[in-house]
Coordinates of C-alpha atoms in Angstrom, one line a residue:
X213 CA 23.6 -13.6 -53.1
X214 CA 22.1 -15.4 -56.0
X215 CA 18.4 -15.6 -56.8
X216 CA 18.3 -19.3 -55.8
X217 CA 20.0 -18.6 -52.5
X218 CA 17.5 -15.9 -51.7
X219 CA 14.6 -18.2 -52.5
X220 CA 16.1 -20.9 -50.3
X221 CA 16.5 -18.5 -47.4
X222 CA 12.9 -17.3 -47.8
X223 CA 11.7 -20.9 -47.8
X224 CA 13.6 -21.7 -44.6
X225 CA 12.2 -18.6 -43.0
X226 CA 8.6 -19.6 -44.0
X227 CA 9.2 -23.1 -42.7
X228 CA 10.6 -21.8 -39.4
X229 CA 7.7 -19.5 -38.6
X230 CA 5.1 -21.9 -39.7
X231 CA 6.4 -24.8 -37.6
X232 CA 7.1 -22.6 -34.7
X233 CA 3.5 -21.6 -34.2
X234 CA 1.0 -24.3 -35.1
X235 CA -2.5 -22.9 -34.3
X236 CA -4.6 -25.7 -33.0
X237 CA -8.4 -25.9 -33.3
X238 CA -8.4 -26.3 -29.5
X239 CA -6.9 -22.9 -29.1
X240 CA -9.4 -21.3 -31.4
X241 CA -12.2 -22.9 -29.5
X242 CA -10.7 -21.7 -26.2
X243 CA -10.5 -18.2 -27.5
X244 CA -14.1 -18.3 -28.7
X245 CA -15.4 -19.6 -25.4
X246 CA -13.5 -16.9 -23.5
X247 CA -14.8 -14.1 -25.7
X248 CA -18.4 -15.3 -25.4
X249 CA -18.0 -15.8 -21.6
X250 CA -16.6 -12.3 -21.2
X251 CA -19.4 -10.7 -23.2
X252 CA -21.9 -12.7 -21.1
X253 CA -20.2 -11.5 -17.9
X254 CA -20.4 -7.8 -18.9
X255 CA -24.0 -8.0 -19.9
X256 CA -25.0 -10.2 -17.0
X257 CA -23.4 -8.1 -14.3
X258 CA -24.8 -4.9 -15.8
X259 CA -28.4 -6.3 -15.8
X260 CA -28.1 -8.0 -12.3
X261 CA -26.8 -4.7 -10.8
X262 CA -30.1 -3.0 -11.8
X263 CA -32.2 -5.6 -10.0
X264 CA -33.8 -4.9 -6.6
X265 CA -31.4 -5.4 -3.7
X266 CA -33.3 -8.3 -2.3
X267 CA -33.3 -10.2 -5.6
X268 CA -31.4 -13.5 -5.6
X269 CA -29.4 -12.4 -8.7
X270 CA -28.6 -8.9 -7.5
X271 CA -25.0 -7.9 -7.9
X272 CA -24.0 -5.2 -5.4
X273 CA -22.2 -2.0 -6.3
X274 CA -19.2 -3.1 -4.2
X275 CA -19.0 -6.3 -6.3
X276 CA -19.3 -4.3 -9.5
X277 CA -16.3 -2.2 -8.5
X278 CA -14.3 -5.3 -7.4
X279 CA -15.0 -7.0 -10.7
X280 CA -14.0 -3.9 -12.6
X281 CA -10.7 -3.9 -10.7
X282 CA -10.2 -7.6 -11.5
X283 CA -10.7 -6.9 -15.2
X284 CA -8.0 -4.2 -15.2
X285 CA -5.7 -6.8 -13.7
X286 CA -6.7 -9.2 -16.4
X287 CA -5.7 -6.6 -19.1
X288 CA -2.3 -6.4 -17.3
X289 CA -2.0 -10.2 -17.3
X290 CA -2.7 -10.3 -21.1
X291 CA 0.1 -7.7 -21.6
X292 CA 2.6 -9.8 -19.7
X293 CA 1.5 -13.0 -21.4
X294 CA 2.1 -11.3 -24.8
X295 CA 5.8 -10.9 -24.1
X296 CA 6.4 -13.8 -21.8
X297 CA 4.2 -16.5 -23.3
X298 CA 4.8 -15.7 -27.0
X299 CA 8.1 -13.9 -27.0
X300 CA 10.0 -15.5 -24.1
X301 CA 10.7 -12.2 -22.3
X302 CA 10.1 -12.6 -18.6
X303 CA 9.4 -9.0 -17.6
X304 CA 9.5 -8.4 -13.8
X305 CA 8.8 -4.7 -14.4
X306 CA 5.4 -4.4 -15.9
X307 CA 4.0 -2.9 -12.7
X308 CA 6.0 0.2 -13.8
X309 CA 4.0 0.6 -17.0
X310 CA 0.7 -0.1 -15.2
X311 CA 1.5 2.5 -12.5
X312 CA 2.6 5.1 -15.1
X313 CA -0.7 4.7 -16.9
X314 CA -2.4 5.1 -13.5
X315 CA -0.4 8.2 -12.7
X316 CA -1.3 9.8 -16.0
X317 CA -5.0 9.2 -15.3
X318 CA -4.5 10.4 -11.7
X319 CA -3.0 13.7 -12.9
X320 CA -6.1 14.3 -15.1
X321 CA -8.5 13.5 -12.2
X322 CA -6.6 15.8 -9.9
X323 CA -6.9 18.6 -12.4
X324 CA -10.7 18.0 -12.5
X325 CA -10.9 18.9 -8.7
X326 CA -10.3 22.6 -9.4
X327 CA -11.1 24.8 -6.5
X328 CA -13.1 22.1 -4.6
X329 CA -10.0 20.9 -2.9
X330 CA -9.3 21.4 0.8
X331 CA -7.3 24.6 0.1
X332 CA -9.6 25.9 -2.6
X333 CA -6.7 26.6 -5.0
X334 CA -8.1 26.4 -8.6
X335 CA -4.6 25.9 -10.2
X336 CA -2.7 23.6 -7.8
X337 CA -3.6 20.2 -6.3
X338 CA -3.9 20.2 -2.5
X339 CA -0.5 18.4 -2.0
X340 CA 1.3 21.1 -3.9
X341 CA -0.3 23.8 -1.8
X342 CA 0.6 21.9 1.3
X343 CA 4.3 21.7 0.1
X344 CA 4.3 25.4 -0.7
X345 CA 4.6 25.0 -4.4
X346 CA 3.7 28.3 -6.2
X347 CA 3.1 27.1 -9.7
X348 CA 2.1 24.0 -11.6
X349 CA 5.2 22.0 -12.9
X350 CA 5.5 22.1 -16.7
X351 CA 5.0 18.3 -17.0
X352 CA 1.4 18.8 -15.6
X353 CA 0.5 21.0 -18.5
X354 CA -2.3 19.7 -20.7
X355 CA -3.6 17.1 -18.3
X356 CA -6.8 19.1 -17.8
X357 CA -7.7 17.9 -21.3
X358 CA -9.0 14.3 -21.5
X359 CA -8.0 13.7 -25.2
X360 CA -4.4 14.7 -24.3
X361 CA -4.5 12.5 -21.2
X362 CA -5.8 9.5 -23.2
X363 CA -2.9 10.0 -25.6
X364 CA -0.4 10.2 -22.8
X365 CA -1.8 7.0 -21.2
X366 CA -0.4 5.1 -24.2
X367 CA 2.6 7.3 -25.0
X368 CA 4.3 7.6 -21.6
X369 CA 4.6 3.8 -20.9
X370 CA 5.2 3.2 -24.6
X371 CA 8.1 5.7 -24.7
X372 CA 9.7 4.3 -21.6
X373 CA 9.4 0.8 -23.0
X374 CA 10.9 1.9 -26.3
X375 CA 13.9 3.6 -24.7
X376 CA 14.5 0.6 -22.4
X377 CA 13.9 -2.0 -25.1
X378 CA 16.0 -0.2 -27.7
X379 CA 19.1 -0.5 -25.5
X380 CA 18.4 -3.9 -24.0
X381 CA 17.4 -5.7 -27.2
X382 CA 20.1 -4.2 -29.4
X383 CA 22.6 -5.3 -26.7
X384 CA 21.1 -8.8 -26.8
X385 CA 20.3 -8.8 -23.1
X386 CA 18.3 -11.9 -22.5
X387 CA 17.0 -14.3 -19.9
X388 CA 17.5 -13.7 -16.2
X389 CA 19.6 -10.6 -16.8
X390 CA 16.8 -8.9 -18.7
X391 CA 14.4 -9.9 -15.9
X392 CA 16.6 -8.4 -13.2
X393 CA 17.0 -5.2 -15.2
X394 CA 13.3 -4.8 -15.6
X395 CA 12.9 -5.3 -11.9
X396 CA 15.5 -2.7 -11.2
X397 CA 13.7 -0.3 -13.5
X398 CA 10.4 -0.5 -11.6
X399 CA 12.2 -0.3 -8.2
X400 CA 14.1 2.9 -9.3
X401 CA 10.8 4.5 -10.4
X402 CA 9.2 3.5 -7.1
X403 CA 12.0 5.3 -5.2
X404 CA 11.7 8.3 -7.5
X405 CA 8.0 8.7 -7.1
X406 CA 8.3 8.5 -3.3
X407 CA 10.1 11.9 -3.4
X408 CA 7.9 14.9 -2.9
X409 CA 10.2 16.9 -5.2
X410 CA 8.9 14.8 -8.2
X411 CA 5.6 16.6 -7.9
X412 CA 3.4 13.4 -7.8
X413 CA 2.3 13.5 -4.2
X414 CA 5.2 11.6 -2.7
X415 CA 4.3 8.8 -0.3
X416 CA 0.5 9.6 -0.4
X417 CA 0.3 9.7 -4.2
X418 CA -2.7 11.1 -5.9
X419 CA -6.2 10.7 -4.4
X420 CA -9.5 12.5 -3.5
X421 CA -10.7 12.2 -7.1
X422 CA -14.2 13.7 -7.8
X423 CA -15.1 13.6 -11.5
X424 CA -14.3 12.0 -14.8
X425 CA -15.6 13.7 -17.9
X426 CA -18.1 15.6 -15.7
X427 CA -19.5 12.4 -14.1
X428 CA -19.3 11.9 -10.3
X429 CA -16.9 9.0 -9.6
X430 CA -18.9 8.1 -6.4
X431 CA -22.0 7.5 -8.5
X432 CA -23.1 3.9 -8.8
X433 CA -23.9 4.4 -12.5
X434 CA -20.4 5.7 -13.1
X435 CA -18.9 2.6 -11.3
X436 CA -21.0 0.4 -13.5
X437 CA -19.8 2.4 -16.5
X438 CA -16.2 1.9 -15.5
X439 CA -16.8 -1.8 -15.1
X440 CA -18.2 -2.0 -18.6
X441 CA -15.3 0.1 -20.0
X442 CA -12.8 -2.3 -18.4
X443 CA -14.6 -5.3 -19.8
X444 CA -14.7 -3.8 -23.3
X445 CA -11.0 -2.8 -23.0
X446 CA -10.1 -6.4 -22.0
X447 CA -12.1 -7.7 -25.0
X448 CA -10.5 -5.3 -27.5
X449 CA -7.1 -5.9 -26.1
X450 CA -7.6 -9.7 -26.3
X451 CA -8.8 -9.5 -29.9
X452 CA -5.8 -7.2 -30.8
X453 CA -3.3 -9.5 -29.3
X454 CA -4.9 -12.6 -30.8
X455 CA -4.9 -10.9 -34.3
X456 CA -1.2 -10.1 -34.0
X457 CA -0.3 -13.5 -32.8
X458 CA -2.1 -15.1 -35.8
X459 CA -0.2 -12.8 -38.2
X460 CA 3.3 -13.2 -39.5
X461 CA 4.6 -11.0 -36.7
X462 CA 3.2 -13.3 -34.1
X463 CA 4.6 -16.4 -35.8
X464 CA 8.0 -14.8 -35.9
X465 CA 7.7 -13.9 -32.2
X466 CA 7.0 -17.5 -31.3
X467 CA 10.0 -18.5 -33.5
X468 CA 12.2 -16.1 -31.5
X469 CA 10.9 -17.6 -28.3
X470 CA 11.7 -21.2 -29.4
X471 CA 14.9 -20.6 -31.4
X472 CA 16.2 -17.0 -31.2
X473 CA 19.6 -17.7 -32.7
X474 CA 18.2 -19.6 -35.6
X475 CA 15.6 -17.0 -36.3
X476 CA 18.2 -14.3 -36.3
X477 CA 20.5 -16.4 -38.5
X478 CA 18.0 -16.8 -41.2
X479 CA 17.5 -13.1 -41.5
X480 CA 14.9 -11.8 -39.2
X481 CA 15.5 -8.6 -37.2
X482 CA 14.9 -10.1 -33.8
X483 CA 15.6 -6.9 -31.9
X484 CA 12.9 -5.0 -33.9
X485 CA 10.3 -7.7 -33.3
X486 CA 11.0 -7.8 -29.6
X487 CA 10.9 -4.0 -29.4
X488 CA 7.6 -3.7 -31.2
X489 CA 5.8 -6.3 -29.0
X490 CA 7.4 -5.0 -25.8
X491 CA 6.3 -1.4 -26.5
X492 CA 2.8 -2.7 -27.4
X493 CA 2.7 -4.7 -24.2
X494 CA 3.7 -1.6 -22.1
X495 CA 1.0 0.5 -23.7
X496 CA -1.6 -2.2 -22.8
X497 CA -0.3 -2.2 -19.3
X498 CA -0.6 1.6 -19.1
X499 CA -4.2 1.3 -20.3
X500 CA -5.0 -1.1 -17.5
X501 CA -3.5 1.2 -15.0
X502 CA -5.6 4.2 -16.3
X503 CA -8.8 2.1 -15.9
X504 CA -7.7 0.9 -12.5
X505 CA -7.2 4.3 -10.8
X506 CA -10.7 5.8 -11.1
X507 CA -12.2 2.6 -9.7
X508 CA -10.0 2.3 -6.6
X509 CA -9.7 6.1 -6.1
X510 CA -5.9 6.3 -5.5
X511 CA -2.5 5.9 -7.1
X512 CA 0.7 5.9 -5.1
X513 CA 4.3 4.7 -5.5
X514 CA 3.4 1.3 -4.0
X515 CA 2.0 0.4 -7.4
X516 CA 5.6 0.4 -8.7
X517 CA 6.6 -2.3 -6.2
X518 CA 8.6 -5.1 -7.7
X519 CA 6.4 -7.5 -5.8
X520 CA 3.4 -6.4 -7.9
X521 CA 5.3 -7.3 -11.1
X522 CA 6.2 -10.7 -9.6
X523 CA 2.6 -11.3 -8.6
X524 CA 1.4 -10.6 -12.2
X525 CA 3.9 -13.3 -13.4
X526 CA 2.4 -15.7 -10.9
X527 CA -1.1 -15.0 -12.3
X528 CA 0.0 -15.8 -15.8
X529 CA 1.9 -18.9 -14.7
X530 CA -1.1 -20.3 -12.8
X531 CA -3.5 -19.5 -15.6
X532 CA -1.2 -20.9 -18.3
X533 CA 1.2 -18.7 -20.3
X534 CA 1.1 -18.7 -24.0
X535 CA -2.7 -18.8 -24.3
X536 CA -3.9 -15.3 -23.5
X537 CA -7.2 -16.5 -22.0
X538 CA -5.2 -18.5 -19.4
X539 CA -3.6 -15.3 -18.2
X540 CA -7.1 -13.8 -17.7
X541 CA -8.2 -16.9 -15.8
X542 CA -5.2 -16.6 -13.6
X543 CA -5.6 -12.9 -12.9
X544 CA -9.3 -13.3 -12.0
X545 CA -8.9 -16.5 -10.0
X546 CA -5.9 -15.4 -8.0
X547 CA -7.3 -12.0 -7.2
X548 CA -10.6 -13.4 -6.1
X549 CA -8.7 -15.8 -3.8
X550 CA -6.6 -12.8 -2.5
X551 CA -9.8 -10.9 -1.7
X552 CA -11.2 -13.9 0.2
X553 CA -8.0 -14.8 2.0
X554 CA -7.1 -11.2 3.1
X555 CA -10.6 -11.0 4.6
X556 CA -10.7 -14.4 6.3
X557 CA -7.0 -15.2 6.9
X558 CA -5.0 -12.1 6.2
X559 CA -1.7 -13.5 7.5
X560 CA -2.0 -16.7 5.4
X561 CA -2.4 -15.1 2.0
X562 CA 1.3 -14.9 0.9
X563 CA 1.8 -18.5 2.1
X564 CA -1.2 -19.7 0.2
X565 CA 0.0 -17.8 -3.0
X566 CA 3.4 -19.3 -2.7
X567 CA 2.0 -22.8 -2.1
X568 CA -0.4 -22.4 -5.1
X569 CA 2.5 -21.3 -7.3
X570 CA 4.7 -24.3 -6.3
X571 CA 1.9 -26.8 -6.8
X572 CA 1.0 -25.4 -10.2
X573 CA 4.7 -25.3 -11.3
X574 CA 5.2 -28.9 -10.2
X575 CA 1.9 -30.5 -11.2
X576 CA 0.6 -28.1 -13.9
X577 CA 3.5 -26.6 -15.7
X578 CA 1.2 -25.3 -18.4
X579 CA -1.3 -23.9 -15.9
X580 CA -5.0 -24.2 -15.7
X581 CA -5.3 -23.6 -19.5
X582 CA -2.9 -26.5 -20.1
X583 CA -5.1 -28.8 -17.9
X584 CA -8.2 -27.8 -19.9
X585 CA -6.3 -28.6 -23.1
X586 CA -5.2 -32.0 -21.8
X587 CA -8.8 -32.9 -20.8
X588 CA -10.1 -31.9 -24.3
X589 CA -7.4 -33.9 -26.0
X590 CA -8.1 -36.9 -23.8
X591 CA -11.8 -36.8 -24.5
X592 CA -11.1 -36.4 -28.2
X593 CA -8.8 -39.5 -28.2
X594 CA -11.3 -41.6 -26.4

């Protein structure tokens, strides 16, 4: 290939990635508003939780825990939006990465119980004693150490995503076929974790957690600390994803989403870009799961359910994929509605969710974030 030809190809590559990802001022403004709102939410809830219970602005400990759980869902939604909204990979298996992160944290929390369990065994969790296990399985080794656990929270989902993605993307599995395979992956893991022989508590999962880093998980201060940790994790995750998407890697990702064959033809290693962002997305989902478990107090195989993965996709679709902050809005809004519906009209929730998804798909194909963008552009034009 001559020097001129190489320069021409590079020029085409530059043009492709630049035109594929125009970054509007509106998107920057939306990200800034989101970041400031999130910081205000973290500080505001922390202050209001310390007010006297009769105060008009008091935020109860129950609400703090609920908001903390919502924030972990928002992190998961950002992970899905990263690969779906910007890379065009509709993953229906991200619940698997979320649950794996949760199980890793659950294993650490179980090891912290020690001899305070029902059977008083300092070496084995209660469910293993009940099932007549005589020694701790080798894959539980090291989980009494928090630093090792923190590393595994990222490595376990990341490694699974790497192995899965390496085969799938090199084989050029795309579209609905890839979505079905990801759903089969999480379903297979759910069935495996239901088995008592796996050593993860079977149907009941892992529960009865007591402490994290020496702090009582039932303490109100610890619950507030977990809420703050979830908010900070969401903020850092958002900033990381936003930085990546503004980089050359992010622009190539959008080019792959919009014209994969053209991007491959002009010389980009499409499979490597897909694999890198898919692994990162899985690690973010695992982090969300690890923050979720100490706040809800349990992790069981139900978290692998394919329905959970589909629900995450619905959050992102309603909020507006390809915006990051839209995914957060969708996760917070839909889960608040779920909490309200399951309390007031428990039988109607799934119908309401389905109706909401249909309405948004037909009337707001770009979700709530798209509606906000449309209003801003209309105001600017007038």
